[in-house]
Amino acid sequence: MKKRVAILISGRGSNMAVILREAREGILRDVCEPVVVVSNRADAPGLARARQEGVATLVVPSRKLDRDAYDRALLLALEPYRLDYLVLAGFMRLLGPATIARYRDRIVNIHPADPRLFRGIGGYEWAWQNRLARTSITVHLVDEGMDTGPIVAQEEVSLEGATSLEEVARRGLAVEHALYPRALCGLLRGAGESPRTNRHP
Ligand code: GRF
């Protein structure tokens, strides 16, 4: 049985586009049914891409709502879709406790760094500013903290010789686009590596 999935975005949606493609004709074909793309911003460019793909879209605006109020609004809006999983792909709001409890261990995120070394927004800026020779792209489950949930999959990307932030982000995103569908495939099949905690390096 395919898992019913919502993809949550706030912006460009390049990871979303890859997941939609893999669900249509790639490795997610037998395991993932993307039923809705949700954005907290009406102007997220990814929404138009989702519509082009024929996927339902939903805007649950977050402006002026605190974490709890947004949590309630989001939970209510998602309920009719009977979702198995929430897949975060550049979703820039912290989910609240009610949403996390409702979808416990069924919320997935991709983070452009090793969350044991760097959490929050700006993983590629951090790697570039510190002239790191490599960084790790991470897929993890979402808990109440910021990028603190158990790690599902990780892949290193070499930043050796990178000469700009754009190049760092380009190399990183290429790895994101390969890793995220693979990690989702394992999780949705129920055959993924058992997640390991990322609290203790
Ligand atoms: C990615 O770098 C992802 O790791 C981070 O937000 C960015 C989203 O990019 N969480 P896109 O919207 O998928 O293009």
GROMACS .gro file of C-alpha atoms and ligand atoms in nm:
model
  215
    1MET     CA    1   0.000   0.000   0.000
    2LYS     CA    2   0.133   0.342  -0.093
    3LYS     CA    3   0.177   0.585   0.193
    4ARG     CA    4  -0.026   0.906   0.169
    5VAL     CA    5   0.220   1.191   0.195
    6ALA     CA    6   0.204   1.570   0.229
    7ILE     CA    7   0.510   1.766   0.123
    8LEU     CA    8   0.557   2.088   0.321
    9ILE     CA    9   0.749   2.375   0.163
   10SER     CA   10   0.816   2.745   0.213
   11GLY     CA   11   1.007   2.836  -0.102
   12ARG     CA   12   1.168   2.705  -0.417
   13GLY     CA   13   1.069   2.342  -0.379
   14SER     CA   14   1.354   2.170  -0.563
   15ASN     CA   15   1.345   1.875  -0.321
   16MET     CA   16   0.967   1.864  -0.356
   17ALA     CA   17   0.999   1.850  -0.736
   18VAL     CA   18   1.241   1.557  -0.714
   19ILE     CA   19   1.012   1.370  -0.475
   20LEU     CA   20   0.711   1.428  -0.702
   21ARG     CA   21   0.910   1.301  -0.999
   22GLU     CA   22   1.033   0.991  -0.817
   23ALA     CA   23   0.679   0.920  -0.696
   24ARG     CA   24   0.548   0.951  -1.051
   25GLU     CA   25   0.808   0.747  -1.232
   26GLY     CA   26   1.099   0.655  -1.009
   27ILE     CA   27   1.200   0.477  -0.692
   28LEU     CA   28   0.903   0.610  -0.491
   29ARG     CA   29   0.647   0.489  -0.746
   30ASP     CA   30   0.526   0.193  -0.541
   31VAL     CA   31   0.552   0.345  -0.195
   32CYS     CA   32   0.456   0.712  -0.205
   33GLU     CA   33   0.139   0.893  -0.302
   34PRO     CA   34   0.191   1.270  -0.270
   35VAL     CA   35  -0.162   1.387  -0.200
   36VAL     CA   36  -0.097   1.754  -0.124
   37VAL     CA   37   0.179   2.014  -0.122
   38VAL     CA   38   0.140   2.252   0.170
   39SER     CA   39   0.306   2.591   0.206
   40ASN     CA   40   0.302   2.845   0.488
   41ARG     CA   41   0.362   3.116   0.225
   42ALA     CA   42   0.126   3.189  -0.062
   43ASP     CA   43   0.419   3.319  -0.269
   44ALA     CA   44   0.631   3.003  -0.247
   45PRO     CA   45   0.753   2.932  -0.604
   46GLY     CA   46   0.724   2.557  -0.536
   47LEU     CA   47   0.344   2.584  -0.532
   48ALA     CA   48   0.326   2.660  -0.905
   49ARG     CA   49   0.556   2.365  -0.973
   50ALA     CA   50   0.332   2.136  -0.771
   51ARG     CA   51   0.023   2.255  -0.962
   52GLN     CA   52   0.200   2.192  -1.294
   53GLU     CA   53   0.251   1.836  -1.175
   54GLY     CA   54  -0.122   1.809  -1.102
   55VAL     CA   55  -0.078   1.780  -0.726
   56ALA     CA   56  -0.324   1.955  -0.494
   57THR     CA   57  -0.182   2.256  -0.311
   58LEU     CA   58  -0.279   2.415   0.015
   59VAL     CA   59  -0.163   2.737   0.177
   60VAL     CA   60  -0.181   2.754   0.555
   61PRO     CA   61  -0.044   3.104   0.620
   62SER     CA   62   0.182   3.138   0.921
   63ARG     CA   63   0.221   3.517   0.930
   64LYS     CA   64   0.141   3.665   1.268
   65LEU     CA   65   0.065   3.323   1.419
   66ASP     CA   66   0.271   3.198   1.710
   67ARG     CA   67   0.391   2.837   1.721
   68ASP     CA   68   0.083   2.701   1.900
   69ALA     CA   69  -0.171   2.888   1.689
   70TYR     CA   70   0.002   2.773   1.372
   71ASP     CA   71   0.019   2.421   1.506
   72ARG     CA   72  -0.358   2.414   1.551
   73ALA     CA   73  -0.428   2.568   1.210
   74LEU     CA   74  -0.196   2.325   1.032
   75LEU     CA   75  -0.325   2.017   1.210
   76LEU     CA   76  -0.684   2.105   1.124
   77ALA     CA   77  -0.599   2.175   0.760
   78LEU     CA   78  -0.412   1.845   0.718
   79GLU     CA   79  -0.673   1.622   0.880
   80PRO     CA   80  -0.900   1.570   0.574
   81TYR     CA   81  -0.611   1.432   0.367
   82ARG     CA   82  -0.573   1.121   0.588
   83LEU     CA   83  -0.195   1.142   0.572
   84ASP     CA   84   0.053   0.876   0.670
   85TYR     CA   85   0.364   1.094   0.649
   86LEU     CA   86   0.463   1.461   0.646
   87VAL     CA   87   0.771   1.530   0.434
   88LEU     CA   88   0.936   1.864   0.504
   89ALA     CA   89   1.127   2.009   0.212
   90GLY     CA   90   1.253   2.357   0.294
   91PHE     CA   91   0.963   2.423   0.533
   92MET     CA   92   1.077   2.716   0.745
   93ARG     CA   93   0.849   2.685   1.048
   94LEU     CA   94   0.904   2.475   1.355
   95LEU     CA   95   0.615   2.233   1.389
   96GLY     CA   96   0.428   2.245   1.720
   97PRO     CA   97   0.368   1.968   1.973
   98ALA     CA   98   0.017   1.876   1.855
   99THR     CA   99   0.130   1.813   1.495
  100ILE     CA  100   0.435   1.622   1.614
  101ALA     CA  101   0.227   1.405   1.846
  102ARG     CA  102  -0.031   1.337   1.574
  103TYR     CA  103   0.234   1.222   1.324
  104ARG     CA  104   0.494   1.092   1.571
  105ASP     CA  105   0.788   0.924   1.387
  106ARG     CA  106   0.616   0.997   1.057
  107ILE     CA  107   0.757   1.346   0.995
  108VAL     CA  108   1.077   1.363   0.791
  109ASN     CA  109   1.309   1.655   0.716
  110ILE     CA  110   1.622   1.718   0.512
  111HIS     CA  111   1.893   1.934   0.664
  112PRO     CA  112   2.193   2.066   0.469
  113ALA     CA  113   2.447   1.986   0.743
  114ASP     CA  114   2.519   1.736   1.017
  115PRO     CA  115   2.271   1.850   1.285
  116ARG     CA  116   2.514   1.743   1.556
  117LEU     CA  117   2.742   2.018   1.427
  118PHE     CA  118   2.500   2.279   1.296
  119ARG     CA  119   2.126   2.326   1.345
  120GLY     CA  120   1.881   2.582   1.213
  121ILE     CA  121   1.879   2.789   0.896
  122GLY     CA  122   2.191   2.854   0.686
  123GLY     CA  123   2.377   2.521   0.673
  124TYR     CA  124   2.553   2.601   0.346
  125GLU     CA  125   2.648   2.952   0.464
  126TRP     CA  126   2.798   2.791   0.776
  127ALA     CA  127   2.997   2.542   0.567
  128TRP     CA  128   3.120   2.815   0.332
  129GLN     CA  129   3.210   3.066   0.604
  130ASN     CA  130   3.409   2.800   0.787
  131ARG     CA  131   3.570   2.681   0.462
  132LEU     CA  132   3.478   2.321   0.542
  133ALA     CA  133   3.634   2.059   0.317
  134ARG     CA  134   3.317   1.851   0.346
  135THR     CA  135   2.973   1.864   0.496
  136SER     CA  136   2.702   1.606   0.554
  137ILE     CA  137   2.350   1.616   0.415
  138THR     CA  138   2.112   1.466   0.667
  139VAL     CA  139   1.763   1.318   0.653
  140HIS     CA  140   1.608   1.293   0.998
  141LEU     CA  141   1.281   1.242   1.176
  142VAL     CA  142   1.129   1.551   1.331
  143ASP     CA  143   1.075   1.587   1.704
  144GLU     CA  144   0.995   1.892   1.917
  145GLY     CA  145   1.343   2.042   1.886
  146MET     CA  146   1.513   2.226   1.601
  147ASP     CA  147   1.681   1.958   1.385
  148THR     CA  148   1.720   1.727   1.686
  149GLY     CA  149   1.526   1.418   1.572
  150PRO     CA  150   1.682   1.078   1.499
  151ILE     CA  151   1.898   1.056   1.187
  152VAL     CA  152   1.762   0.835   0.910
  153ALA     CA  153   2.031   0.878   0.645
  154GLN     CA  154   2.339   1.087   0.586
  155GLU     CA  155   2.569   1.150   0.294
  156GLU     CA  156   2.889   1.345   0.279
  157VAL     CA  157   2.955   1.604   0.011
  158SER     CA  158   3.303   1.721  -0.076
  159LEU     CA  159   3.346   2.099  -0.076
  160GLU     CA  160   3.712   2.076  -0.168
  161GLY     CA  161   3.804   2.352  -0.413
  162ALA     CA  162   3.464   2.524  -0.393
  163THR     CA  163   3.508   2.893  -0.466
  164SER     CA  164   3.170   3.041  -0.373
  165LEU     CA  165   2.866   2.990  -0.154
  166GLU     CA  166   2.668   2.919  -0.470
  167GLU     CA  167   2.899   2.633  -0.557
  168VAL     CA  168   2.874   2.491  -0.205
  169ALA     CA  169   2.494   2.503  -0.227
  170ARG     CA  170   2.494   2.356  -0.579
  171ARG     CA  171   2.706   2.058  -0.474
  172GLY     CA  172   2.501   2.011  -0.159
  173LEU     CA  173   2.167   2.025  -0.337
  174ALA     CA  174   2.278   1.765  -0.590
  175VAL     CA  175   2.337   1.529  -0.298
  176GLU     CA  176   2.007   1.630  -0.133
  177HIS     CA  177   1.816   1.545  -0.449
  178ALA     CA  178   1.968   1.197  -0.463
  179LEU     CA  179   1.958   1.123  -0.091
  180TYR     CA  180   1.606   1.239   0.001
  181PRO     CA  181   1.411   1.007  -0.232
  182ARG     CA  182   1.635   0.713  -0.137
  183ALA     CA  183   1.591   0.774   0.236
  184LEU     CA  184   1.216   0.820   0.193
  185CYS     CA  185   1.195   0.501  -0.005
  186GLY     CA  186   1.354   0.306   0.282
  187LEU     CA  187   1.134   0.472   0.544
  188LEU     CA  188   0.806   0.433   0.357
  189ARG     CA  189   0.881   0.071   0.279
  190GLY     CA  190   0.950   0.022   0.647
  191ALA     CA  191   1.288  -0.118   0.562
  192GLY     CA  192   1.500   0.188   0.635
  193GLU     CA  193   1.803   0.179   0.859
  194SER     CA  194   1.673   0.216   1.212
  195PRO     CA  195   1.708   0.582   1.292
  196ARG     CA  196   1.988   0.664   1.535
  197THR     CA  197   1.969   0.950   1.775
  198ASN     CA  198   2.163   1.262   1.687
  199ARG     CA  199   2.174   1.397   2.037
  200HIS     CA  200   2.512   1.249   2.121
  201PRO     CA  201   2.785   1.275   1.858
  202GRF     C1  202   1.737   2.267   0.127
  202GRF     O1  203   1.872   2.305   0.131
  202GRF     C2  204   1.702   2.182   0.248
  202GRF     O2  205   1.808   2.104   0.293
  202GRF     C3  206   1.668   2.287   0.352
  202GRF     O3  207   1.600   2.387   0.281
  202GRF     C4  208   1.644   2.386   0.144
  202GRF     C5  209   1.520   2.374   0.060
  202GRF     O4  210   1.545   2.383  -0.077
  202GRF     N1  211   1.591   2.230   0.460
  202GRF     P1  212   1.431   2.349  -0.183
  202GRF     O5  213   1.312   2.441  -0.147
  202GRF     O6  214   1.395   2.205  -0.168
  202GRF     O7  215   1.488   2.383  -0.315
   0.00000   0.00000   0.00000
